[in-house]
Amino acid sequence: MSKFRVRRRSYLSGLRNFWMLSNKALKKYTDPENGDYNFLNVVFRIKLTEMQIQEQLKIMLSKRRQMPLLLTLLSCLFIYIPKIFAYVKQAVAIEWYEWIIFSLYFLLLISSVLFFYCTIFPKEIPHRYLPSQFYEGILDEYQKEGLDKVEANKGVQSTYLSYLEDILIQYLNCVGKIEKWYTRFMIVLPLAIFFYVASIVVVFVHSNHNQTNNKNKNTMIKDRKIFIPSNTIRINPIIEREGVEIHYSIKPESCCIDTVKPMGILRGSAKKGVRMGKAVIRTNQIRFSK
């Protein structure tokens, strides 16, 4: 019987403990005065406000930690700008689609810089007072009004709650501005990267085309015929008898006469005196043969 009683007591005590723990857990949601989610309790409202302030502060710090990486990514968009300017300046004719690509790239790049600057621009954030300002200064002010310590403590709690709510509002506004410019920046940045890559491709393709043309010109220069001494053009001198007058002329209308036409003929070889007329040769062309 004694063993049965001991077991029954232990069983009943276990049930009682379970019932007490269950009621204590349910009081968080059902008890309007002592529960953890009692919005009539000033302490709970202070804790809730502090929790929201910490959440907003974490969001702001998380965005700030991303800024160095985003700044590095944004600075990479400026690397190829001198090459693009040189291409636009040196190009003889630029196609319409190239103008569209370059214009959108520079427009999106400027927008990205402005949005990034607005994101990282220092915002107005609240700065807290020392806790002693409340449990010494404010508490004394309430006590001077004739309140006892308990009522003065409630007044300090109410003042601290309104103080935290003002801080929370300021953090919400600050994080809201950061989120606004950060969202716009993250929308524009991928588009700027896309047109940046497209601009690089356009310039790179045309650069390769120009290099190919230069190589073809060099190849043409290298393929020129080489002078061979055996192919020398020989110029034969004008050989005539002595006494024949040769007239040189460089006038375009002058005729080229390759033969000598004497005006007189030999009348007889037996005669002592031989009469020979003057032969006039006009030429403006060099006779040559290979």
Coordinates of C-alpha atoms in Angstrom, one line a residue:
M1 CA 0.0 0.0 0.0
S2 CA 2.8 2.4 0.8
K3 CA 4.4 1.9 -2.6
F4 CA 1.0 2.6 -4.2
R5 CA 0.6 5.8 -2.3
V6 CA 4.0 7.1 -3.2
R7 CA 3.4 6.4 -6.9
R8 CA 0.0 8.2 -6.7
R9 CA 1.5 11.2 -5.0
S10 CA 4.3 11.5 -7.5
Y11 CA 1.7 11.1 -10.4
L12 CA -0.5 13.8 -8.9
S13 CA 2.4 16.1 -8.3
G14 CA 3.5 15.7 -11.9
L15 CA 0.0 16.6 -13.1
R16 CA -0.1 19.6 -10.8
N17 CA 3.3 20.9 -12.1
F18 CA 2.2 20.4 -15.7
W19 CA -1.0 22.4 -15.0
M20 CA 0.9 25.2 -13.4
L21 CA 3.4 25.5 -16.2
S22 CA 0.6 25.4 -18.8
N23 CA -1.3 28.2 -17.0
K24 CA 1.9 30.2 -16.7
A25 CA 2.5 29.8 -20.5
L26 CA -1.0 30.7 -21.4
K27 CA -1.0 33.9 -19.2
K28 CA 1.4 35.5 -21.8
Y29 CA -1.6 35.6 -24.2
T30 CA -4.7 35.6 -21.9
D31 CA -3.8 37.6 -18.8
P32 CA -4.5 41.3 -19.7
E33 CA -2.3 42.6 -16.9
N34 CA 0.6 40.3 -16.2
G35 CA 1.1 38.7 -19.6
D36 CA 4.3 39.3 -21.8
Y37 CA 2.1 40.6 -24.6
N38 CA 0.1 43.0 -22.5
F39 CA 0.0 46.3 -24.4
L40 CA -1.4 48.0 -21.4
N41 CA 1.9 47.4 -19.6
V42 CA 4.4 50.3 -20.2
V43 CA 7.4 48.0 -19.7
F44 CA 6.2 45.7 -22.5
R45 CA 5.8 48.7 -24.8
I46 CA 9.3 49.9 -24.0
K47 CA 10.7 46.5 -24.8
L48 CA 8.7 46.3 -28.1
T49 CA 9.9 49.7 -29.1
E50 CA 13.5 48.9 -28.3
M51 CA 13.2 45.7 -30.4
Q52 CA 12.0 47.6 -33.4
I53 CA 14.8 50.2 -33.1
Q54 CA 17.3 47.4 -33.1
E55 CA 15.7 45.9 -36.2
Q56 CA 15.9 49.2 -38.1
L57 CA 19.5 49.7 -37.0
K58 CA 20.4 46.3 -38.3
I59 CA 18.8 47.0 -41.7
M60 CA 20.7 50.3 -42.0
L61 CA 24.0 48.7 -41.0
S62 CA 23.5 45.8 -43.5
K63 CA 23.0 48.4 -46.3
R64 CA 26.1 50.2 -45.2
R65 CA 28.2 47.1 -45.3
Q66 CA 27.3 46.5 -49.0
M67 CA 28.5 49.9 -50.1
P68 CA 32.2 49.1 -50.5
L69 CA 31.4 46.2 -52.9
L70 CA 28.9 48.2 -54.8
L71 CA 31.4 51.1 -55.1
T72 CA 34.0 48.7 -56.5
L73 CA 31.4 47.4 -59.0
L74 CA 30.4 50.9 -60.0
S75 CA 34.0 52.0 -60.5
C76 CA 34.6 49.1 -62.9
L77 CA 32.1 50.8 -65.3
F78 CA 34.6 53.7 -65.8
I79 CA 37.6 51.5 -67.0
Y80 CA 36.7 51.4 -70.7
I81 CA 35.5 55.0 -71.0
P82 CA 38.7 56.4 -72.6
K83 CA 38.6 53.7 -75.2
I84 CA 35.0 54.5 -76.0
F85 CA 35.8 58.3 -76.3
A86 CA 38.7 57.5 -78.6
Y87 CA 36.6 55.3 -80.8
V88 CA 33.9 58.0 -81.1
K89 CA 36.4 60.7 -81.9
Q90 CA 38.4 58.7 -84.4
A91 CA 35.6 56.9 -86.2
V92 CA 34.7 58.2 -89.6
A93 CA 31.0 57.1 -89.4
I94 CA 29.1 55.7 -86.5
E95 CA 26.0 53.6 -87.0
W96 CA 22.7 54.6 -85.4
Y97 CA 22.6 51.6 -83.1
E98 CA 26.0 52.5 -81.8
W99 CA 24.8 56.0 -80.8
I100 CA 21.9 54.4 -79.0
I101 CA 24.2 52.0 -77.1
F102 CA 26.7 54.7 -76.1
S103 CA 24.0 57.2 -75.1
L104 CA 22.1 54.7 -72.9
Y105 CA 25.3 53.6 -71.3
F106 CA 26.4 57.1 -70.3
L107 CA 22.8 58.0 -69.2
L108 CA 22.6 54.9 -67.0
L109 CA 26.1 55.4 -65.7
I110 CA 25.3 59.0 -64.6
S111 CA 22.0 57.8 -63.0
S112 CA 23.9 55.0 -61.1
V113 CA 26.4 57.5 -59.8
L114 CA 23.6 59.9 -58.6
F115 CA 21.6 57.1 -56.9
F116 CA 24.7 55.7 -55.3
Y117 CA 25.6 59.1 -53.9
C118 CA 22.1 59.6 -52.5
T119 CA 22.3 56.1 -50.9
I120 CA 25.6 56.7 -49.1
F121 CA 25.0 60.4 -48.3
P122 CA 25.0 60.8 -44.5
K123 CA 21.5 60.7 -43.1
E124 CA 20.1 62.3 -39.9
I125 CA 20.1 59.7 -37.2
P126 CA 19.1 60.1 -33.6
H127 CA 21.6 60.1 -30.8
R128 CA 20.6 58.9 -27.3
Y129 CA 21.0 60.5 -24.0
L130 CA 22.7 58.9 -21.0
P131 CA 20.4 56.6 -18.9
S132 CA 21.2 58.8 -15.9
Q133 CA 19.3 61.6 -17.6
F134 CA 16.1 59.6 -16.9
Y135 CA 16.6 57.9 -13.6
E136 CA 18.1 61.0 -12.0
G137 CA 17.1 64.1 -13.8
I138 CA 13.6 63.2 -15.0
L139 CA 12.8 61.3 -11.8
D140 CA 13.7 64.3 -9.7
E141 CA 11.5 66.5 -11.9
Y142 CA 8.5 64.3 -11.2
Q143 CA 9.2 64.1 -7.5
K144 CA 9.4 67.9 -7.3
E145 CA 5.8 67.9 -8.6
G146 CA 4.7 66.0 -5.4
L147 CA 4.6 62.5 -6.7
D148 CA 6.0 59.6 -4.7
K149 CA 8.7 57.2 -6.1
V150 CA 6.2 54.7 -7.6
E151 CA 4.2 57.4 -9.4
A152 CA 7.3 59.2 -10.4
N153 CA 8.7 56.0 -11.8
K154 CA 5.6 55.6 -14.0
G155 CA 6.1 59.1 -15.2
V156 CA 9.7 58.3 -16.1
Q157 CA 8.6 55.2 -17.9
S158 CA 6.1 57.1 -20.0
T159 CA 8.7 59.8 -20.8
Y160 CA 11.2 57.1 -21.8
L161 CA 8.6 55.4 -24.0
S162 CA 7.8 58.6 -25.9
Y163 CA 11.5 59.2 -26.2
L164 CA 12.1 55.8 -27.8
E165 CA 9.1 56.3 -30.1
D166 CA 10.7 59.5 -31.5
I167 CA 14.0 57.6 -32.0
L168 CA 12.1 54.8 -33.8
I169 CA 10.4 57.3 -36.1
Q170 CA 13.7 58.9 -37.0
Y171 CA 15.2 55.5 -37.8
L172 CA 12.2 54.5 -39.9
N173 CA 12.6 57.7 -42.0
C174 CA 16.3 57.2 -42.3
V175 CA 16.0 53.6 -43.4
G176 CA 13.2 54.5 -45.7
K177 CA 15.3 57.0 -47.6
I178 CA 18.2 54.5 -47.8
E179 CA 15.8 51.8 -49.1
K180 CA 14.4 54.2 -51.7
W181 CA 17.7 55.2 -53.3
Y182 CA 19.2 51.7 -52.8
T183 CA 16.3 50.2 -54.7
R184 CA 16.7 52.7 -57.6
F185 CA 20.4 52.1 -57.7
M186 CA 20.0 48.3 -57.9
I187 CA 17.5 48.7 -60.8
V188 CA 19.7 51.0 -62.8
L189 CA 23.1 49.3 -62.1
P190 CA 22.4 46.0 -64.0
L191 CA 21.1 48.0 -67.0
A192 CA 24.3 50.1 -67.0
I193 CA 26.4 46.9 -66.8
F194 CA 24.5 45.5 -69.8
F195 CA 25.1 48.5 -72.0
Y196 CA 28.7 48.8 -70.8
V197 CA 29.4 45.3 -72.0
A198 CA 27.6 46.1 -75.3
S199 CA 29.7 49.2 -75.8
I200 CA 32.9 47.2 -75.2
V201 CA 31.8 44.6 -77.8
V202 CA 31.1 47.3 -80.4
V203 CA 34.5 49.0 -79.9
F204 CA 36.3 45.6 -79.7
V205 CA 34.7 44.4 -83.0
H206 CA 35.6 47.5 -84.9
S207 CA 39.1 47.5 -83.5
N208 CA 39.6 44.0 -84.7
H209 CA 38.2 45.0 -88.1
N210 CA 40.7 47.9 -88.4
Q211 CA 43.5 45.6 -87.4
T212 CA 42.5 43.2 -90.1
N213 CA 42.5 45.9 -92.7
N214 CA 45.9 47.0 -91.6
K215 CA 47.2 43.5 -91.8
N216 CA 45.8 43.2 -95.4
K217 CA 47.5 46.5 -96.3
N218 CA 50.8 45.2 -94.9
T219 CA 50.3 41.9 -96.8
M220 CA 49.7 43.8 -100.0
I221 CA 52.9 45.8 -99.4
K222 CA 54.8 42.6 -98.7
D223 CA 53.4 41.0 -101.9
R224 CA 54.8 43.7 -104.2
K225 CA 57.0 42.5 -107.0
I226 CA 60.7 42.5 -106.5
F227 CA 63.0 44.1 -109.0
I228 CA 65.0 41.5 -111.0
P229 CA 68.2 42.8 -112.8
S230 CA 67.4 40.6 -115.8
N231 CA 64.3 42.6 -116.4
T232 CA 66.2 45.8 -116.8
I233 CA 64.8 48.1 -119.5
R234 CA 67.5 48.9 -122.0
I235 CA 67.5 52.3 -123.8
N236 CA 69.3 52.3 -127.1
P237 CA 71.1 55.5 -128.1
I238 CA 70.4 57.3 -131.4
I239 CA 73.0 56.3 -133.9
E240 CA 73.2 58.3 -137.2
R241 CA 75.9 59.4 -139.6
E242 CA 78.0 62.3 -138.8
G243 CA 76.6 65.5 -140.2
V244 CA 73.0 64.5 -139.7
E245 CA 71.2 67.1 -137.8
I246 CA 68.9 65.8 -135.1
H247 CA 66.3 68.1 -133.6
Y248 CA 65.0 67.3 -130.0
S249 CA 61.7 68.5 -129.0
I250 CA 59.6 67.9 -125.8
K251 CA 56.5 69.5 -127.2
P252 CA 53.4 67.2 -127.0
E253 CA 52.5 68.1 -130.6
S254 CA 55.9 67.1 -132.0
C255 CA 56.0 63.9 -133.9
C256 CA 58.2 61.0 -133.0
I257 CA 60.2 59.9 -136.0
D258 CA 62.3 56.8 -135.6
T259 CA 63.8 56.9 -139.0
V260 CA 66.1 59.3 -140.8
K261 CA 64.8 60.8 -144.0
P262 CA 67.5 62.6 -145.9
M263 CA 66.4 65.5 -148.1
G264 CA 69.0 64.8 -150.7
I265 CA 70.2 61.7 -152.4
L266 CA 73.5 60.7 -153.8
R267 CA 73.6 61.6 -157.5
G268 CA 76.5 59.6 -158.3
S269 CA 79.2 57.8 -156.6
A270 CA 81.8 58.5 -159.3
K271 CA 81.4 62.2 -159.0
K272 CA 83.9 64.1 -156.9
G273 CA 81.3 66.3 -155.3
V274 CA 78.6 64.5 -153.3
R275 CA 75.6 66.6 -152.6
M276 CA 73.7 65.6 -149.4
G277 CA 70.7 67.5 -148.0
K278 CA 70.2 68.1 -144.3
A279 CA 68.2 65.5 -142.5
V280 CA 66.0 66.8 -139.6
I281 CA 64.9 64.3 -137.0
R282 CA 62.3 65.4 -134.4
T283 CA 61.7 63.1 -131.5
N284 CA 60.1 63.4 -128.1
Q285 CA 60.2 59.7 -127.3
I286 CA 63.1 57.6 -126.2
R287 CA 63.4 54.5 -128.2
F288 CA 64.1 51.5 -126.0
S289 CA 64.2 47.8 -126.2
K290 CA 64.4 45.0 -123.8

